XYZ file of C-alpha atoms in Angstrom:
694
model
C 63.158 178.878 135.437
C 63.502 175.106 135.437
C 66.703 175.289 137.461
C 64.802 176.750 140.420
C 62.318 173.897 140.397
C 65.106 171.319 140.154
C 66.939 172.929 143.057
C 63.734 172.920 145.113
C 63.235 169.212 144.381
C 66.256 168.511 146.576
C 63.864 168.665 149.515
C 61.285 166.341 147.951
C 61.960 162.888 149.393
C 62.145 159.814 147.187
C 60.429 156.476 147.748
C 62.999 155.558 150.394
C 62.340 158.763 152.294
C 65.666 160.317 151.321
C 66.362 163.816 150.043
C 67.057 163.956 146.300
C 70.503 165.502 146.634
C 71.386 164.703 143.002
C 68.729 167.179 141.846
C 71.076 170.011 142.798
C 73.572 168.948 140.093
C 70.717 168.833 137.580
C 69.797 172.373 138.641
C 73.350 173.558 137.896
C 73.220 172.101 134.382
C 69.821 173.639 133.732
C 70.962 177.008 135.096
C 73.715 177.217 132.472
C 71.727 175.825 129.550
C 68.505 177.724 130.190
C 69.813 180.974 131.678
C 73.553 181.726 131.792
C 74.410 180.712 128.238
C 71.410 182.551 126.825
C 72.394 185.741 128.648
C 76.139 185.714 128.009
C 77.881 187.843 125.399
C 80.060 185.490 123.358
C 83.171 186.479 121.411
C 84.921 184.692 118.549
C 88.188 184.473 120.449
C 90.034 185.796 123.497
C 91.696 188.644 121.585
C 88.345 190.002 120.465
C 87.039 189.716 124.011
C 89.980 191.431 125.703
C 90.060 194.228 123.151
C 86.349 194.875 123.562
C 86.419 194.871 127.383
C 89.497 197.108 127.537
C 88.362 199.546 124.861
C 84.936 199.908 126.433
C 86.309 200.615 129.930
C 85.281 197.349 131.532
C 88.876 196.193 132.173
C 92.057 198.104 132.826
C 94.586 197.957 129.989
C 96.253 194.613 130.653
C 98.405 195.048 127.537
C 100.500 197.500 129.534
C 101.454 194.616 131.848
C 101.478 191.563 129.584
C 101.727 190.510 125.980
C 98.618 188.964 124.466
C 100.387 185.587 124.417
C 101.022 185.805 128.174
C 97.390 186.713 128.836
C 96.254 183.814 126.674
C 98.496 181.430 128.591
C 96.721 182.286 131.831
C 93.265 181.931 130.273
C 94.273 178.626 128.681
C 95.312 177.295 132.077
C 92.027 178.150 133.777
C 89.881 176.784 130.933
C 91.970 173.601 130.708
C 90.830 172.618 134.198
C 87.280 172.046 132.905
C 85.856 173.622 136.041
C 82.274 172.800 137.016
C 80.291 174.356 139.844
C 79.401 171.725 142.419
C 76.138 173.301 143.567
C 73.395 175.503 142.215
C 74.034 177.954 145.043
C 77.691 178.284 144.003
C 76.859 178.991 140.362
C 73.975 181.347 141.044
C 75.925 183.267 143.689
C 78.798 183.844 141.287
C 76.624 185.065 138.446
C 74.354 187.152 140.646
C 77.076 188.872 142.652
C 80.496 188.647 140.993
C 80.410 188.129 137.218
C 81.030 191.255 135.157
C 77.889 192.442 133.364
C 77.404 194.890 130.525
C 76.228 198.411 131.242
C 72.594 197.411 130.779
C 72.930 194.969 133.664
C 71.299 192.263 131.549
C 74.151 190.373 129.868
C 77.126 188.525 131.370
C 80.559 189.460 130.047
C 82.479 186.963 132.204
C 82.390 183.302 133.063
C 83.997 182.008 136.249
C 87.220 181.140 134.400
C 87.386 184.702 133.076
C 87.065 186.257 136.539
C 89.743 183.872 137.852
C 92.085 184.791 135.003
C 91.564 188.529 135.388
C 92.029 188.461 139.156
C 95.233 186.436 138.717
C 96.637 188.748 136.035
C 95.822 191.812 138.098
C 97.305 190.551 141.374
C 100.471 189.386 139.605
C 101.004 192.929 138.245
C 102.892 191.850 135.133
C 104.636 188.751 136.502
C 103.364 185.965 134.214
C 104.690 183.133 136.346
C 102.945 184.478 139.413
C 99.763 184.950 137.415
C 99.898 181.274 136.425
C 100.429 180.205 140.035
C 97.540 182.368 141.214
C 95.303 181.076 138.426
C 95.989 177.469 139.365
C 95.371 178.187 143.049
C 92.087 179.954 142.326
C 90.687 177.586 139.695
C 91.517 174.650 141.986
C 89.453 176.505 144.597
C 92.306 176.204 147.086
C 92.144 179.896 147.973
C 89.482 182.555 147.620
C 90.084 186.326 147.842
C 87.531 188.273 149.849
C 84.619 189.893 148.052
C 86.154 193.362 147.403
C 89.214 191.832 145.737
C 87.373 189.141 143.803
C 84.685 191.577 142.682
C 86.876 194.544 141.738
C 90.283 193.264 140.611
C 91.054 194.207 137.033
C 87.949 196.308 136.475
C 88.273 199.853 135.156
C 85.230 201.114 137.061
C 85.442 199.611 140.507
C 85.816 200.059 144.210
C 88.904 199.246 146.236
C 90.225 195.739 146.911
C 90.391 196.047 150.696
C 87.822 194.460 153.009
C 88.080 196.301 156.308
C 88.837 199.730 157.672
C 88.927 200.777 161.314
C 89.631 204.072 163.033
C 89.331 205.961 166.291
C 87.145 209.038 166.746
C 88.717 211.981 168.534
C 86.814 213.913 171.174
C 86.268 217.207 169.359
C 84.125 218.446 166.473
C 86.981 218.244 164.011
C 87.738 214.647 164.985
C 84.074 213.717 164.718
C 83.799 215.457 161.354
C 86.878 213.589 160.138
C 85.192 210.313 161.117
C 81.979 211.191 159.279
C 83.914 212.148 156.167
C 86.015 208.969 156.403
C 82.919 206.807 156.850
C 81.308 208.143 153.700
C 84.447 207.828 151.587
C 85.400 204.351 152.796
C 81.869 203.021 152.508
C 81.554 204.284 148.949
C 84.650 202.340 147.851
C 83.334 199.066 149.199
C 84.806 198.468 152.629
C 83.259 197.581 155.955
C 84.103 200.345 158.443
C 84.316 200.250 162.245
C 84.849 203.101 164.685
C 85.881 203.191 168.324
C 83.650 205.693 170.145
C 85.268 205.218 173.549
C 87.187 208.512 173.558
C 84.038 210.602 173.057
C 82.733 212.368 176.136
C 79.572 210.926 177.672
C 76.131 212.494 177.774
C 75.908 215.516 180.098
C 79.672 215.996 180.375
C 81.164 219.457 180.077
C 81.869 221.319 176.842
C 84.224 224.305 177.199
C 83.884 223.967 180.964
C 80.088 224.150 180.968
C 78.615 221.029 182.565
C 75.690 219.123 181.089
C 76.237 220.179 177.472
C 77.641 217.014 175.818
C 75.154 214.862 173.902
C 77.091 211.606 174.302
C 77.690 208.862 171.763
C 74.102 208.189 170.630
C 73.740 211.114 168.186
C 77.071 210.134 166.622
C 75.800 206.585 166.122
C 72.596 207.790 164.450
C 74.510 209.954 162.000
C 76.915 207.122 161.174
C 73.992 204.800 160.498
C 72.570 207.288 158.000
C 75.974 207.706 156.356
C 76.408 203.966 155.789
C 72.876 203.687 154.431
C 73.561 206.488 151.965
C 77.077 205.637 150.808
C 77.343 202.264 149.055
C 79.498 200.847 146.289
C 77.570 201.662 143.118
C 74.607 199.813 144.558
C 76.487 196.500 144.299
C 77.368 196.294 147.986
C 75.406 198.096 150.710
C 77.369 200.244 153.118
C 78.237 198.428 156.319
C 79.520 199.856 159.568
C 80.097 199.024 163.225
C 80.724 201.065 166.354
C 82.431 199.919 169.561
C 82.237 201.328 173.071
C 84.267 200.441 176.152
C 82.193 198.799 178.888
C 83.605 201.328 181.398
C 82.253 204.301 179.374
C 79.398 206.080 181.155
C 77.104 205.821 178.083
C 77.369 202.025 177.924
C 73.810 201.275 179.102
C 72.252 203.667 176.588
C 74.563 202.277 173.927
C 73.257 198.771 174.556
C 69.647 199.938 174.521
C 69.966 201.016 170.888
C 69.488 197.376 169.833
C 66.453 196.618 171.995
C 63.352 195.878 169.936
C 60.952 197.888 172.087
C 63.119 200.993 172.484
C 62.034 204.425 171.233
C 62.591 204.783 167.465
C 64.615 207.945 168.100
C 67.190 205.797 169.867
C 66.961 202.482 168.035
C 69.791 201.520 165.672
C 68.570 199.188 162.925
C 71.365 198.603 160.432
C 74.559 199.624 162.215
C 76.400 196.914 164.145
C 77.467 197.564 167.740
C 80.152 195.984 169.890
C 81.264 196.221 173.511
C 84.948 196.402 174.492
C 85.469 194.306 177.630
C 88.743 194.458 179.601
C 89.737 191.709 182.055
C 88.846 193.938 184.988
C 85.187 193.927 184.108
C 85.095 190.128 183.852
C 86.788 189.950 187.265
C 84.198 192.270 188.823
C 81.370 190.301 187.241
C 82.661 186.888 188.312
C 83.192 188.064 191.908
C 79.981 190.141 191.953
C 81.871 193.216 193.130
C 80.706 196.842 192.771
C 81.398 198.191 189.292
C 81.658 201.754 188.035
C 81.461 203.298 184.594
C 83.409 206.527 184.114
C 82.886 209.794 182.309
C 85.856 209.818 179.899
C 86.320 213.580 179.638
C 86.836 213.849 183.401
C 89.441 211.084 183.167
C 91.257 212.958 180.394
C 91.163 216.265 182.292
C 92.579 214.617 185.411
C 95.308 212.452 183.868
C 95.817 213.666 180.290
C 95.050 210.138 179.112
C 91.983 208.692 177.453
C 89.932 206.188 179.447
C 90.092 203.793 176.505
C 93.911 203.818 176.519
C 94.253 202.853 180.173
C 95.037 199.361 181.440
C 91.983 198.971 183.660
C 93.585 196.234 185.745
C 96.067 198.875 186.861
C 93.863 201.982 186.734
C 90.387 200.926 187.837
C 90.884 201.359 191.585
C 92.651 204.699 191.042
C 89.716 206.002 189.019
C 87.202 204.796 191.593
C 89.136 206.478 194.419
C 89.600 209.815 192.641
C 86.706 212.216 193.448
C 87.580 214.348 190.423
C 86.706 211.468 188.093
C 82.967 211.405 187.574
C 81.448 207.920 187.672
C 78.244 205.976 188.014
C 77.584 202.594 189.527
C 76.462 199.635 187.430
C 76.030 195.986 188.341
C 78.532 193.946 186.340
C 76.606 190.679 186.533
C 73.355 192.369 185.611
C 75.137 194.014 182.707
C 76.234 190.609 181.367
C 72.614 189.500 181.617
C 71.554 192.665 179.796
C 74.024 191.828 177.023
C 72.604 188.332 176.732
C 69.030 189.658 176.664
C 69.918 192.110 173.913
C 71.709 189.399 171.961
C 68.658 187.162 172.213
C 66.574 189.940 170.672
C 68.949 191.234 168.014
C 72.145 189.144 167.859
C 74.100 192.178 169.144
C 76.346 193.384 170.653
C 79.574 191.802 169.527
C 82.039 191.279 172.359
C 85.716 192.195 172.180
C 87.901 190.867 175.014
C 90.530 193.566 174.974
C 93.152 192.065 177.272
C 92.955 188.644 175.615
C 93.713 190.349 172.308
C 96.707 192.167 173.759
C 98.100 189.327 175.860
C 99.382 187.393 172.826
C 99.883 190.490 170.681
C 103.200 190.356 168.822
C 103.252 194.179 168.602
C 102.428 194.758 172.279
C 105.491 196.981 172.766
C 104.445 199.170 169.828
C 100.801 199.777 170.704
C 97.544 198.282 171.941
C 94.623 196.657 170.162
C 91.664 198.819 171.212
C 88.730 197.323 169.304
C 87.856 195.174 166.328
C 86.017 195.346 163.016
C 82.601 194.695 161.550
C 83.102 190.914 161.717
C 85.275 190.788 164.876
C 88.413 189.217 163.385
C 90.672 192.229 162.615
C 92.802 193.162 165.631
C 95.595 195.661 165.139
C 97.103 198.664 166.877
C 95.322 202.006 166.523
C 96.013 205.518 167.740
C 93.610 208.430 167.617
C 94.611 211.237 165.237
C 94.653 214.855 166.400
C 92.326 216.643 163.993
C 92.439 220.325 164.844
C 90.315 223.371 164.180
C 90.890 225.784 161.331
C 94.478 225.914 160.076
C 96.298 224.186 162.902
C 98.505 221.253 161.946
C 96.794 217.860 162.184
C 98.671 214.901 163.622
C 97.681 211.837 161.637
C 98.143 208.506 163.387
C 97.395 204.963 162.317
C 93.935 203.605 161.739
C 93.586 200.114 160.292
C 93.421 198.769 156.764
C 93.185 195.033 156.142
C 92.550 192.905 153.084
C 91.352 189.345 153.441
C 91.271 185.957 151.772
C 90.589 182.382 152.811
C 92.106 178.963 152.286
C 89.775 176.128 151.335
C 90.888 173.560 153.911
C 89.513 170.611 151.946
C 91.244 171.304 148.636
C 94.617 172.372 150.041
C 94.709 169.238 152.178
C 93.574 166.881 149.425
C 96.008 168.399 146.920
C 98.738 168.332 149.595
C 99.560 171.948 148.772
C 99.303 173.661 152.169
C 102.767 175.208 151.916
C 102.511 176.341 148.289
C 99.023 177.791 148.597
C 99.732 179.637 151.857
C 102.814 181.225 150.333
C 101.014 182.250 147.130
C 98.058 183.529 149.157
C 100.387 185.710 151.250
C 101.949 187.062 148.062
C 98.569 187.910 146.556
C 97.309 189.554 149.743
C 100.533 191.512 150.081
C 100.127 192.758 146.525
C 96.667 194.075 147.408
C 98.248 195.963 150.299
C 101.073 197.262 148.108
C 98.845 198.632 145.344
C 96.195 200.038 147.685
C 96.427 203.763 148.290
C 93.550 205.113 150.376
C 94.805 208.683 150.288
C 91.271 210.019 150.786
C 91.592 208.958 154.454
C 95.128 209.749 155.668
C 95.016 207.617 158.843
C 94.068 204.531 156.803
C 96.744 205.288 154.221
C 99.356 205.624 156.979
C 98.433 202.265 158.550
C 98.633 200.429 155.249
C 101.946 201.992 154.236
C 103.618 201.303 157.570
C 102.235 197.884 158.564
C 101.293 196.082 155.290
C 98.648 194.155 157.236
C 96.891 191.193 155.651
C 94.391 188.656 156.955
C 94.658 185.077 155.707
C 91.732 182.979 156.913
C 90.121 179.635 156.190
C 86.840 178.018 155.229
C 85.327 174.553 154.857
C 86.455 173.118 158.191
C 83.186 171.336 158.936
C 82.931 170.215 155.310
C 86.392 168.671 155.355
C 85.844 166.969 158.697
C 82.495 165.507 157.638
C 83.910 164.327 154.315
C 86.494 162.384 156.304
C 83.962 161.059 158.839
C 85.231 163.181 161.733
C 82.801 164.764 164.181
C 83.204 168.529 164.643
C 83.130 168.112 168.439
C 85.652 165.273 168.498
C 89.211 164.889 169.739
C 90.269 164.329 166.112
C 88.885 167.753 165.137
C 90.944 169.415 167.889
C 93.992 167.469 166.755
C 93.551 168.431 163.102
C 93.030 172.125 163.821
C 96.059 172.307 166.095
C 98.319 170.949 163.356
C 96.739 172.655 160.330
C 96.646 176.183 161.723
C 100.148 175.845 163.138
C 101.242 175.112 159.565
C 99.379 178.124 158.172
C 101.040 180.289 160.809
C 104.473 178.881 160.001
C 104.295 179.227 156.221
C 102.663 182.670 156.292
C 105.343 183.934 158.669
C 108.090 182.303 156.637
C 106.864 183.917 153.423
C 106.508 187.326 155.104
C 110.102 187.002 156.304
C 111.234 186.167 152.755
C 109.423 189.218 151.374
C 111.217 191.372 153.956
C 114.519 189.776 152.969
C 113.894 190.226 149.239
C 112.825 193.855 149.575
C 115.096 194.711 152.490
C 112.056 196.285 154.137
C 110.201 195.453 157.355
C 107.014 196.833 158.876
C 107.490 200.006 160.907
C 108.880 199.487 164.422
C 109.582 195.807 163.749
C 112.568 196.019 166.078
C 110.198 196.583 169.039
C 108.073 193.521 168.259
C 107.957 190.042 169.782
C 109.207 188.769 166.424
C 112.402 190.798 166.708
C 113.234 189.704 170.257
C 112.278 186.093 169.496
C 109.670 185.718 172.246
C 106.914 185.028 169.716
C 108.494 181.655 168.939
C 108.686 180.315 172.494
C 105.457 178.300 172.271
C 106.692 176.499 169.156
C 110.124 175.540 170.465
C 108.977 173.280 173.305
C 107.312 170.478 171.370
C 106.540 169.145 167.900
C 103.008 169.715 166.676
C 102.593 166.246 165.211
C 99.118 164.682 164.953
C 98.320 162.407 167.880
C 95.243 160.578 166.574
C 95.354 157.890 163.890
C 92.702 159.505 161.682
C 94.513 162.826 161.602
C 97.887 161.184 161.038
C 96.407 159.617 157.911
C 95.103 162.989 156.689
C 98.585 164.533 156.880
C 100.340 161.602 155.244
C 102.677 162.915 152.539
C 102.560 166.484 153.906
C 105.595 167.908 155.712
C 104.676 169.281 159.142
C 107.059 171.961 160.445
C 109.163 170.641 163.309
C 110.790 172.301 166.310
C 113.959 172.525 164.208
C 112.020 174.284 161.434
C 110.637 176.782 163.930
C 114.093 177.379 165.396
C 115.461 178.089 161.925
C 112.544 180.420 161.180
C 113.168 182.264 164.449
C 116.780 182.929 163.413
C 115.718 184.124 159.959
C 112.992 186.406 161.303
C 115.312 187.974 163.869
C 117.900 188.504 161.124
C 115.768 189.633 158.161
C 112.563 190.857 159.771
C 108.916 190.496 158.741
C 107.114 192.489 156.048
C 103.497 192.077 157.230
C 102.814 193.264 160.777
C 99.689 191.089 160.777
C 99.087 187.952 158.716
C 96.132 185.848 159.831
C 92.463 186.595 160.554
C 89.549 184.208 160.124
C 86.521 186.014 158.720
C 82.940 184.723 158.316
C 83.300 184.529 154.469
C 79.695 183.385 153.975
C 79.300 184.840 150.479
C 82.553 183.547 149.010
C 82.129 180.149 150.671
C 79.055 179.595 148.508
C 81.149 180.035 145.361
C 83.732 177.616 146.720
C 81.008 175.093 147.599
C 82.337 174.999 151.121
C 81.095 175.446 154.656
C 81.584 178.984 155.863
C 84.716 179.837 157.815
C 85.636 177.398 160.584
C 82.228 177.393 162.246
C 79.903 174.387 162.224
C 76.970 174.288 159.824
C 73.467 175.347 160.814
C 71.516 173.005 158.516
C 72.407 170.041 156.343
C 70.500 171.772 153.575
C 70.639 175.525 153.969
C 67.706 177.640 152.825
C 68.226 181.094 151.349
C 65.601 183.538 150.071
C 66.614 185.542 146.991
C 63.974 187.893 145.678
C 60.853 185.845 144.952
C 62.607 182.457 144.910
C 64.040 180.051 147.454
C 67.444 178.405 147.008
C 68.431 175.188 148.764
C 72.107 174.576 149.409
C 73.086 171.024 150.386
C 76.300 171.045 152.373
C 79.498 170.206 150.448
C 80.090 166.493 149.803
C 76.794 165.680 151.536
C 75.623 162.119 150.992
C 74.027 159.397 153.056
C 77.409 158.032 154.134
C 78.492 161.235 155.912
C 74.991 162.586 156.631
C 75.218 162.305 160.407
C 78.632 163.970 160.559
C 76.899 167.194 159.546
C 75.519 167.941 162.980
C 73.886 171.350 163.319
C 75.618 173.951 165.451
C 72.348 174.367 167.343
C 72.550 170.721 168.420
C 76.150 170.997 169.600
C 77.450 171.795 173.054
C 78.624 175.397 172.629
C 81.449 174.708 175.072
C 82.915 172.262 172.554
C 82.749 174.866 169.796
C 84.514 177.432 171.977
C 87.187 174.892 172.890
C 87.883 174.193 169.208
C 88.075 177.919 168.428
C 90.489 178.401 171.321
C 92.830 175.766 169.849
C 92.835 177.564 166.498
C 93.221 180.977 168.165
C 96.611 179.923 169.586
C 98.023 180.062 166.068
C 96.184 183.131 164.711
C 97.852 186.481 165.343
C 94.600 188.416 164.909
C 91.107 187.108 165.666
C 88.377 184.680 164.652
C 84.735 185.480 163.921
C 83.001 183.219 166.429
C 79.239 182.742 166.500
C 77.264 181.367 169.441
C 74.247 179.184 168.611
C 71.576 179.027 171.291
C 68.074 177.654 171.635
C 65.087 179.579 172.886
C 65.099 177.358 175.967
C 68.564 178.601 176.957
C 68.481 181.239 179.671
C 70.349 184.527 179.819
C 72.379 182.935 182.601
C 73.396 180.131 180.230
C 74.554 182.692 177.689
C 76.450 184.709 180.298
C 78.327 181.553 181.290
C 79.420 181.124 177.682
C 80.830 184.677 177.663
C 82.832 183.867 180.779
C 84.061 180.580 179.305
C 85.057 182.218 176.017
C 87.053 184.785 177.951
C 88.743 182.131 180.103
C 89.648 180.062 177.032
C 91.476 183.052 175.560
C 89.085 183.932 172.754
C 89.559 187.494 171.615
C 86.008 188.180 170.464
C 82.493 186.853 169.994
C 80.563 187.722 166.849
C 76.792 187.219 166.576
C 74.624 185.150 168.873
C 72.055 183.202 166.875
C 68.949 181.735 168.483
C 66.878 178.928 166.983
C 63.265 178.837 168.052
C 61.966 175.587 169.482
C 59.452 173.817 167.244
C 57.634 170.526 167.276
C 59.047 169.634 163.862
C 61.519 166.801 163.583
C 65.134 167.726 162.989
C 66.473 166.833 159.539
C 68.760 164.120 160.937
C 65.904 162.257 162.604
C 63.431 162.576 159.751
C 65.265 160.285 157.307
């Protein structure tokens, strides 16, 4: 296990008191020589390998899509790049989590180039030229599919390729049973699953007219937690789920208590993620310290025939308060924000979803509302609850959410000056995942995918790219870069989606009601050019065409004429696992440590940040040492160009108060963020920080 020792020696300082960063490269070499090569099944040639893996049910039959010569051409391209992993973490993560192994689980059947080739061939579905483009994009590490796609593509025995599923739970036994069944099926095929509980009646509401009989949302949460623990993807990926509840739901206080450390074990939720849906009205009541009421949703439905969760609370709140037939209970909005911050300090939960922020800039606002978000708080699409009836009555299936993800590597696409080409190919590959996905085991998910073709193109390596170019994450230059880069991703993803619609003569359902169809979506891009304003950022974009006002005007005409294929295109996920393989910083968030520490089994792995050396060392400032307001401001700039959401983490110190954290919630809401993911807290110690110890 020499590679482990070499990797650990990164932290052993040399005579000059510096970390031995070069030891990580030595660890990579040792890992291959001493472990990977000795545990890999080798074949005499590619033909022998493909035949063996197809005949023994490891791969699908690629010969039905391509000739052997075409397959070989793709493999030749990937191997010609002479790819080398840039960190021990990248190599070990790939071989531990993604490389195909034989049925004994002891021998590797794939190298990285093989997985790249197979994923490219599969996503191209018989189009050799596309397969070659995908292979180049992937082997250059310009784009990385999300884990379900990268892990499963091309395999005969596999889960689905889609990352996220979301659905509403209806307020009857059949609707609840449908959700339980959906949770088990979706979890078993490898997706993260989120449910909106806000339509369920609260504890002690009436059942069949008899008051005090409803058990509320807590028993549903406990059952869902057990389901996700039981149903996983062949043991390769644990089941993962999240539940969301509207802050105006009468069970909201009990819901929040499920994550308290000292709560009764009968109530405590350990592995299931929870999130709170927060409309503007609640933030208004909290900021003005006005009386606040939570409502019993079944009484709202009986009175108005509408679900509490579907109401615009800015318009409806006062009506509900004034109506004596709507049962309610008083809560203190400011104290509730403090309670959220206290719970987050203990557990990292709940996630926060700012409902009205998500709908304010929603291009499909005239089609439906975004009610909640997913396990990682970046998927934001319309949902409608299905009517699941008793016995033999006809069900009415409405749309849940299905979304597949992938991320651009900001550093490589910028350095290769291939932003346009990679975004377009990434949209094609993501769209193919949507096209070939058929989740018929859950009809509401199948319906959403077939009608909306939603994808989620994200990004990673922002902090890595900035540090490599000697730009501080909290700087004006960082804001400038993000404003230009993500505008470009938005432009080229929308342009390609329009071209797909034009080529296929097909648009997403109800396109004609969207802000794309009436042209309003483009207003913010027709007032000014998004050129870089700082000298450093101007230099970074040298030789790269930046879409102009004229380009946006032309795109507006084309979109209004030909339509758009993908109802949703962009979503920035956490992508921690895949960022390791890409040797990049995760997502667009700042790093936590210059050398990250990860425990795997009985060994410790050290992961020096990408491109880290003693020239850019101090540009890798820890998120815990940053002003969180600056992070939120940067995210808000990016959010302007992202049609869905961004997984945004808050980093606090143990000296920060609950009041400090509550202020950050209010700021995030005011800046237009659509959600907040985890809150991480670093304990204060007397140890020196890494920056000051060298």
